[in-house]
Coordinates of C-alpha atoms in Angstrom, one line a residue:
M1 CA 21.2 226.4 65.8
N2 CA 19.6 229.7 65.0
D3 CA 16.6 230.3 67.3
A4 CA 15.5 233.9 67.1
S5 CA 13.4 233.4 70.3
T6 CA 16.5 233.1 72.4
A7 CA 18.1 236.4 71.2
P8 CA 17.4 239.7 72.9
A9 CA 15.6 242.2 70.7
A10 CA 16.8 245.8 70.5
R11 CA 14.2 248.6 70.4
S12 CA 14.0 252.3 70.8
R13 CA 11.4 254.0 72.9
S14 CA 11.5 257.8 73.2
A15 CA 15.2 257.8 72.1
V16 CA 16.0 255.2 74.9
F17 CA 17.5 252.1 73.3
E18 CA 16.7 248.8 75.1
Y19 CA 17.3 245.1 75.1
V20 CA 14.3 242.9 75.3
F21 CA 15.0 239.3 76.6
P22 CA 12.6 236.4 76.9
A23 CA 12.8 235.6 80.6
I24 CA 11.5 233.7 83.6
R25 CA 11.0 235.6 86.8
G26 CA 11.9 234.1 90.2
V27 CA 12.4 235.3 93.8
Q28 CA 15.3 234.6 96.2
A29 CA 15.7 236.2 99.6
G30 CA 12.8 238.5 98.8
R31 CA 14.5 239.8 95.6
E32 CA 13.4 239.3 92.1
Y33 CA 15.8 237.7 89.6
Y34 CA 15.5 236.6 86.0
V35 CA 16.7 233.6 83.9
T36 CA 17.1 234.0 80.2
M37 CA 19.0 232.6 77.2
C38 CA 21.5 234.6 75.2
P39 CA 23.3 233.8 71.9
L40 CA 27.0 233.2 72.4
R41 CA 27.9 235.9 69.9
L42 CA 26.4 238.6 72.2
I43 CA 28.2 237.4 75.4
P44 CA 31.5 239.3 74.8
R45 CA 29.5 242.5 74.0
L46 CA 27.0 242.4 76.8
F47 CA 29.1 241.1 79.7
V48 CA 32.2 243.0 80.9
F49 CA 34.9 242.1 83.3
D50 CA 35.9 244.5 86.0
D51 CA 39.0 246.6 85.3
E52 CA 41.8 244.4 86.5
E53 CA 43.9 247.5 87.4
L54 CA 41.5 248.3 90.2
P55 CA 42.5 247.2 93.7
P56 CA 40.7 244.0 94.9
E57 CA 38.4 246.0 97.3
M58 CA 37.0 248.0 94.4
R59 CA 36.2 245.0 92.2
A60 CA 33.3 242.6 92.2
Q61 CA 35.3 239.6 90.9
R62 CA 38.7 238.0 91.2
T63 CA 41.3 238.7 88.5
L64 CA 41.1 236.5 85.4
N65 CA 43.3 233.5 85.4
K66 CA 44.5 233.8 81.8
A67 CA 45.9 230.2 81.8
R68 CA 42.4 228.8 82.2
V69 CA 40.8 230.6 79.3
P70 CA 42.6 228.8 76.4
E71 CA 41.9 225.4 78.1
I72 CA 38.2 226.1 78.2
A73 CA 38.1 227.5 74.7
R74 CA 40.0 224.5 73.4
Y75 CA 37.4 222.2 75.1
V76 CA 34.6 223.9 73.2
A77 CA 36.6 223.9 69.9
E78 CA 37.4 220.2 70.2
N79 CA 33.9 219.2 71.3
P80 CA 31.5 221.3 69.2
T81 CA 28.7 218.8 69.4
T82 CA 29.0 217.7 73.0
Y83 CA 30.4 220.6 75.0
V84 CA 28.4 221.8 78.1
F85 CA 28.3 225.2 79.8
S86 CA 26.5 226.0 83.0
A87 CA 24.7 229.3 83.4
L88 CA 26.5 232.6 83.8
T89 CA 25.4 234.7 86.8
A90 CA 25.4 238.5 86.3
S91 CA 24.3 241.7 88.0
I92 CA 22.6 244.6 86.1
N93 CA 23.0 248.2 87.4
A94 CA 19.8 249.6 85.9
E95 CA 16.1 249.8 86.3
V96 CA 14.5 246.9 84.4
N97 CA 10.9 246.1 83.4
F98 CA 9.4 242.7 83.3
E99 CA 6.1 242.1 81.4
A100 CA 4.5 238.8 82.0
F101 CA 2.8 237.0 79.2
D102 CA -0.1 236.1 81.4
T103 CA -1.4 238.6 84.0
G104 CA -4.3 236.4 85.2
G105 CA -2.6 235.2 88.3
G106 CA -1.5 231.8 86.9
R107 CA 1.9 230.3 86.3
G108 CA 2.2 232.4 83.2
E109 CA 3.0 235.4 85.4
R110 CA 6.5 234.0 85.8
V111 CA 7.2 234.0 82.0
G112 CA 7.5 237.1 79.9
T113 CA 9.9 239.7 78.5
L114 CA 12.6 241.5 80.4
T115 CA 13.4 245.0 79.2
I116 CA 16.9 246.4 80.0
P117 CA 18.3 249.8 78.8
M118 CA 21.3 249.5 76.6
S119 CA 23.1 251.9 78.9
A120 CA 23.0 249.3 81.6
K121 CA 26.2 247.6 82.7
F122 CA 26.2 243.8 83.0
V123 CA 28.8 242.5 85.4
I124 CA 29.5 238.7 85.7
N125 CA 29.4 237.5 89.3
D126 CA 30.1 233.9 88.4
G127 CA 31.5 232.6 85.0
Q128 CA 34.0 235.2 83.9
H129 CA 36.4 232.4 82.6
R130 CA 33.5 230.9 80.6
R131 CA 32.8 234.3 79.2
A132 CA 36.4 234.9 78.1
A133 CA 36.6 231.4 76.7
I134 CA 33.4 231.9 74.7
Q135 CA 35.0 235.1 73.2
Q136 CA 38.1 233.1 72.2
A137 CA 36.1 230.2 70.9
L138 CA 34.0 232.5 68.6
V139 CA 37.2 233.7 66.9
E140 CA 38.1 230.1 66.1
N141 CA 34.6 229.0 65.2
P142 CA 32.1 231.9 64.5
E143 CA 29.3 229.4 63.8
L144 CA 29.1 228.9 67.6
G145 CA 27.6 232.4 67.8
D146 CA 24.1 231.3 67.2
E147 CA 24.2 228.8 70.0
S148 CA 23.0 230.0 73.4
I149 CA 23.9 229.9 77.1
A150 CA 21.6 230.4 80.1
I151 CA 22.0 233.7 82.1
V152 CA 20.8 234.3 85.7
M153 CA 20.4 238.0 86.1
F154 CA 20.2 239.9 89.5
I155 CA 19.4 243.5 89.9
D156 CA 22.6 245.2 91.1
V157 CA 22.3 247.1 94.4
G158 CA 25.9 248.3 94.6
L159 CA 29.5 247.0 94.9
D160 CA 29.0 245.5 98.4
R161 CA 26.1 243.4 97.2
C162 CA 28.1 242.2 94.1
Q163 CA 31.1 241.3 96.2
Q164 CA 28.8 239.4 98.7
M165 CA 27.2 237.6 95.8
F166 CA 30.6 236.5 94.5
A167 CA 31.6 235.2 98.0
D168 CA 28.3 233.4 98.5
L169 CA 28.3 231.8 95.0
N170 CA 31.8 230.4 95.6
R171 CA 31.5 229.7 99.4
Y172 CA 30.4 226.1 99.0
A173 CA 31.8 225.3 95.6
I174 CA 33.9 222.1 95.9
R175 CA 36.0 220.8 93.1
P176 CA 35.2 217.2 92.4
S177 CA 37.9 214.7 93.2
K178 CA 40.4 213.7 90.5
S179 CA 39.2 210.1 90.7
I180 CA 35.6 210.8 90.0
G181 CA 36.7 213.2 87.2
V182 CA 38.6 210.3 85.6
L183 CA 35.7 207.9 86.2
Y184 CA 33.2 210.2 84.4
D185 CA 35.5 211.4 81.6
H186 CA 34.7 209.7 78.3
R187 CA 36.7 212.0 76.1
D188 CA 40.2 211.5 77.6
E189 CA 41.8 208.4 76.3
M190 CA 43.9 207.9 79.4
S191 CA 40.8 208.0 81.5
S192 CA 39.3 205.2 79.4
I193 CA 42.5 203.2 79.5
T194 CA 42.7 203.4 83.3
K195 CA 39.0 202.5 83.8
L196 CA 39.3 199.5 81.5
L197 CA 42.5 198.4 83.3
V198 CA 40.7 198.4 86.6
M199 CA 37.5 196.7 85.3
R200 CA 39.4 194.0 83.5
S201 CA 41.8 193.2 86.3
T202 CA 40.4 190.9 89.1
F203 CA 43.2 192.2 91.3
F204 CA 42.8 196.0 90.8
V205 CA 39.0 196.0 90.7
D206 CA 38.9 194.8 94.3
L207 CA 41.5 197.3 95.6
T208 CA 40.9 200.5 93.7
E209 CA 38.8 203.4 95.1
M210 CA 36.9 204.9 92.1
E211 CA 35.4 208.1 93.5
T212 CA 37.7 209.8 96.1
S213 CA 41.3 210.6 95.7
N214 CA 42.1 210.5 99.4
L215 CA 41.7 207.2 101.2
A216 CA 40.2 207.1 104.7
A217 CA 42.1 205.3 107.4
R218 CA 39.5 202.5 107.5
S219 CA 39.0 202.2 103.7
R220 CA 39.4 198.7 102.4
K221 CA 41.0 200.1 99.2
L222 CA 44.7 200.3 98.6
F223 CA 44.8 202.5 95.5
T224 CA 42.9 205.4 94.0
L225 CA 41.7 205.7 90.4
S226 CA 43.5 209.1 90.1
A227 CA 46.8 207.5 91.2
L228 CA 46.5 204.8 88.5
Y229 CA 45.6 207.5 86.0
N230 CA 48.8 209.5 86.7
A231 CA 50.8 206.4 86.7
N232 CA 49.4 205.3 83.3
K233 CA 50.2 208.8 81.8
A234 CA 53.8 208.3 82.9
L235 CA 53.8 204.6 81.7
L236 CA 52.5 205.3 78.2
D237 CA 54.1 208.7 77.5
G238 CA 55.4 208.6 74.0
V239 CA 54.7 204.9 73.5
E240 CA 53.4 204.4 70.0
T241 CA 51.0 201.5 69.5
S242 CA 48.8 200.2 66.8
S243 CA 45.5 200.6 68.7
F244 CA 43.7 201.7 71.8
E245 CA 43.2 198.1 72.8
R246 CA 47.0 197.5 72.5
R247 CA 47.6 200.4 75.0
V248 CA 45.1 198.9 77.4
D249 CA 46.8 195.5 77.1
L250 CA 50.2 197.0 77.7
A251 CA 49.1 198.9 80.8
T252 CA 47.2 195.9 82.2
S253 CA 50.1 193.5 81.6
Y254 CA 52.6 195.8 83.2
W255 CA 50.7 196.6 86.4
E256 CA 49.7 193.0 87.0
R257 CA 53.4 192.1 86.8
V258 CA 54.1 194.9 89.2
S259 CA 51.4 193.7 91.6
D260 CA 53.0 190.3 91.8
Q261 CA 56.1 191.8 93.4
F262 CA 54.2 193.1 96.5
P263 CA 52.9 190.2 98.7
E264 CA 51.3 192.8 101.1
W265 CA 48.9 193.9 98.3
H266 CA 47.7 190.3 97.9
Q267 CA 47.4 189.9 101.7
V268 CA 45.0 192.9 101.6
R269 CA 43.0 191.3 98.8
N270 CA 42.8 188.0 100.7
R271 CA 41.6 189.8 103.8
E272 CA 44.7 188.7 105.7
V273 CA 45.6 192.3 106.7
S274 CA 43.8 195.6 106.5
A275 CA 44.5 198.1 103.7
G276 CA 44.9 200.8 106.4
E277 CA 47.8 198.9 108.0
I278 CA 49.6 198.5 104.7
R279 CA 49.2 202.2 103.8
R280 CA 50.3 203.2 107.3
D281 CA 53.4 201.0 107.4
F282 CA 54.5 200.9 103.8
I283 CA 55.2 203.4 101.0
H284 CA 54.6 201.1 98.0
S285 CA 50.8 201.6 97.7
H286 CA 51.0 205.4 97.6
G287 CA 50.5 207.5 94.5
I288 CA 54.1 208.7 94.4
V289 CA 55.4 205.1 94.1
F290 CA 52.8 204.3 91.4
H291 CA 53.9 207.4 89.4
A292 CA 57.6 206.4 89.8
L293 CA 56.8 202.8 88.7
G294 CA 55.0 204.2 85.7
K295 CA 58.1 206.2 84.7
I296 CA 60.2 203.1 85.1
G297 CA 57.8 201.0 83.0
N298 CA 57.9 203.7 80.3
S299 CA 61.7 203.2 80.0
M300 CA 61.1 199.5 79.4
L301 CA 58.4 200.2 76.8
L302 CA 60.4 202.8 74.9
A303 CA 63.4 200.4 74.9
K304 CA 61.1 197.8 73.2
K305 CA 61.7 195.3 75.9
D306 CA 59.8 192.1 75.6
P307 CA 57.1 191.9 78.3
A308 CA 58.5 188.5 79.3
S309 CA 61.8 190.3 80.3
W310 CA 59.9 192.7 82.6
E311 CA 59.6 189.9 85.1
T312 CA 63.3 189.6 85.8
R313 CA 63.7 193.4 86.2
L314 CA 60.6 193.9 88.3
R315 CA 61.4 191.0 90.6
K316 CA 64.1 193.2 92.2
L317 CA 61.3 195.4 93.6
R318 CA 61.1 192.7 96.3
T319 CA 64.6 193.6 97.5
I320 CA 63.6 197.2 98.4
D321 CA 62.7 198.0 102.0
W322 CA 59.4 199.8 101.5
H323 CA 58.7 200.5 105.2
R324 CA 57.8 204.1 105.8
A325 CA 60.0 203.9 108.9
N326 CA 63.0 203.4 106.6
A327 CA 64.0 207.1 106.8
T328 CA 67.5 206.4 105.3
V329 CA 65.9 205.7 101.9
W330 CA 62.6 207.6 101.9
E331 CA 63.0 210.7 104.0
G332 CA 63.6 213.6 101.6
R333 CA 62.6 211.5 98.7
A334 CA 59.0 210.2 99.1
I335 CA 58.5 211.5 102.6
L336 CA 59.0 215.0 104.1
G337 CA 58.7 215.3 107.9
G338 CA 56.9 212.0 108.1
K339 CA 54.3 212.8 105.5
V340 CA 54.2 211.5 101.9
S341 CA 55.0 214.3 99.4
K342 CA 53.9 214.0 95.7
S343 CA 55.8 217.0 94.4
A344 CA 57.5 216.7 91.0
G345 CA 60.9 216.8 92.7
N346 CA 59.9 214.0 95.1
V347 CA 58.6 211.9 92.2
L348 CA 62.0 212.3 90.5
L349 CA 64.0 211.3 93.6
T350 CA 61.7 208.3 94.4
T351 CA 62.0 207.1 90.8
A352 CA 65.7 207.4 90.9
A353 CA 65.9 205.3 94.1
I354 CA 63.7 202.6 92.7
R355 CA 65.5 202.7 89.3
T356 CA 68.9 202.3 91.0
A357 CA 67.7 199.3 93.0
L358 CA 66.5 197.7 89.8
G359 CA 69.9 198.2 88.2
M360 CA 68.7 200.7 85.6
P361 CA 70.7 203.8 84.5
L362 CA 69.2 207.2 85.5
P363 CA 67.9 209.6 82.8
P364 CA 69.6 213.0 82.9
E365 CA 66.7 214.7 84.8
E366 CA 66.7 212.1 87.5
Q367 CA 70.5 212.1 87.7
R368 CA 70.5 215.9 88.3
A369 CA 67.9 215.5 91.0
E370 CA 69.9 212.7 92.6
D371 CA 73.1 214.7 92.5
A372 CA 71.5 217.7 94.1
F373 CA 69.9 215.5 96.8
T374 CA 73.2 213.8 97.6
R375 CA 74.8 217.3 98.0
G376 CA 72.1 218.2 100.4
E377 CA 70.2 220.5 98.1
K378 CA 66.7 219.3 99.1

């Protein structure tokens, strides 16, 4: 895309150099603000990030999380025809001039050109990680430079106002749940595998919460889509198959065999007992156990075990006392102080306990965690 109409023009007037943006004028809280489009190639040059060496009280933004930038840049590089960026929000510390295309009092008064002196400083209030990622993505793919991003510009009235804008813009920002992220993600193969597993299984489709990652006490669901997603990542890690459909079939076959070992799950599906009671009294429907069972299934898949042989091994799951009140087994492993813990260390310890009950040898990492746990190094 190379649309000159979206690019700010540069001009000189009485030795004062200026940017001229096509813009739309709006009003919020009695203050004018402007919306425009800017080519990506100009973003690194126009928009600066506050000096990270300044103390927090002297900055208008949080420090840049450098780990996030490569992830966002990679997202753009890997999806050049489908990536999406929301608008950047910035403050300008200069006098600006807006000239409407139509001064007759109609709607055209909102559309015109915004003139900003080149000496102005543009400070991003929201979107600094997108700005840094755009800069990195342009290095890898300069052709992105002619594409554009929306900019919402406010006239800067000082540091206090900039800091308040940052606080207000982030005050009500809520990260979507992991489950709905999986549900709406069509790029990630594991998301697709997990959704197909649920949709094709008459058992899991009835009992899986597709939107939220935390089940309410009265929810009729036993599992969350995000828990199944994490479990599938563990299950299929390093498993080479001939096709995507084969991976879906393996995951579906494994989890349906697992589900056969838990009578309480089927009682919930048959409305004989509530899901809340099972989640309250047992540990086996919680995400940490799903993750552990995924790791155990992965060992079977990597060992090229025939699916028919899974049944014999998995049947031993019935011998485990899954009650949350069974502190001898679960306290310190899956439960800390009466609450389920999903930390990496707890996943290892829970997996080790289940693997031992199934008569399977422990991998080195789980053995080290088990030895430390036995010595009291929790």
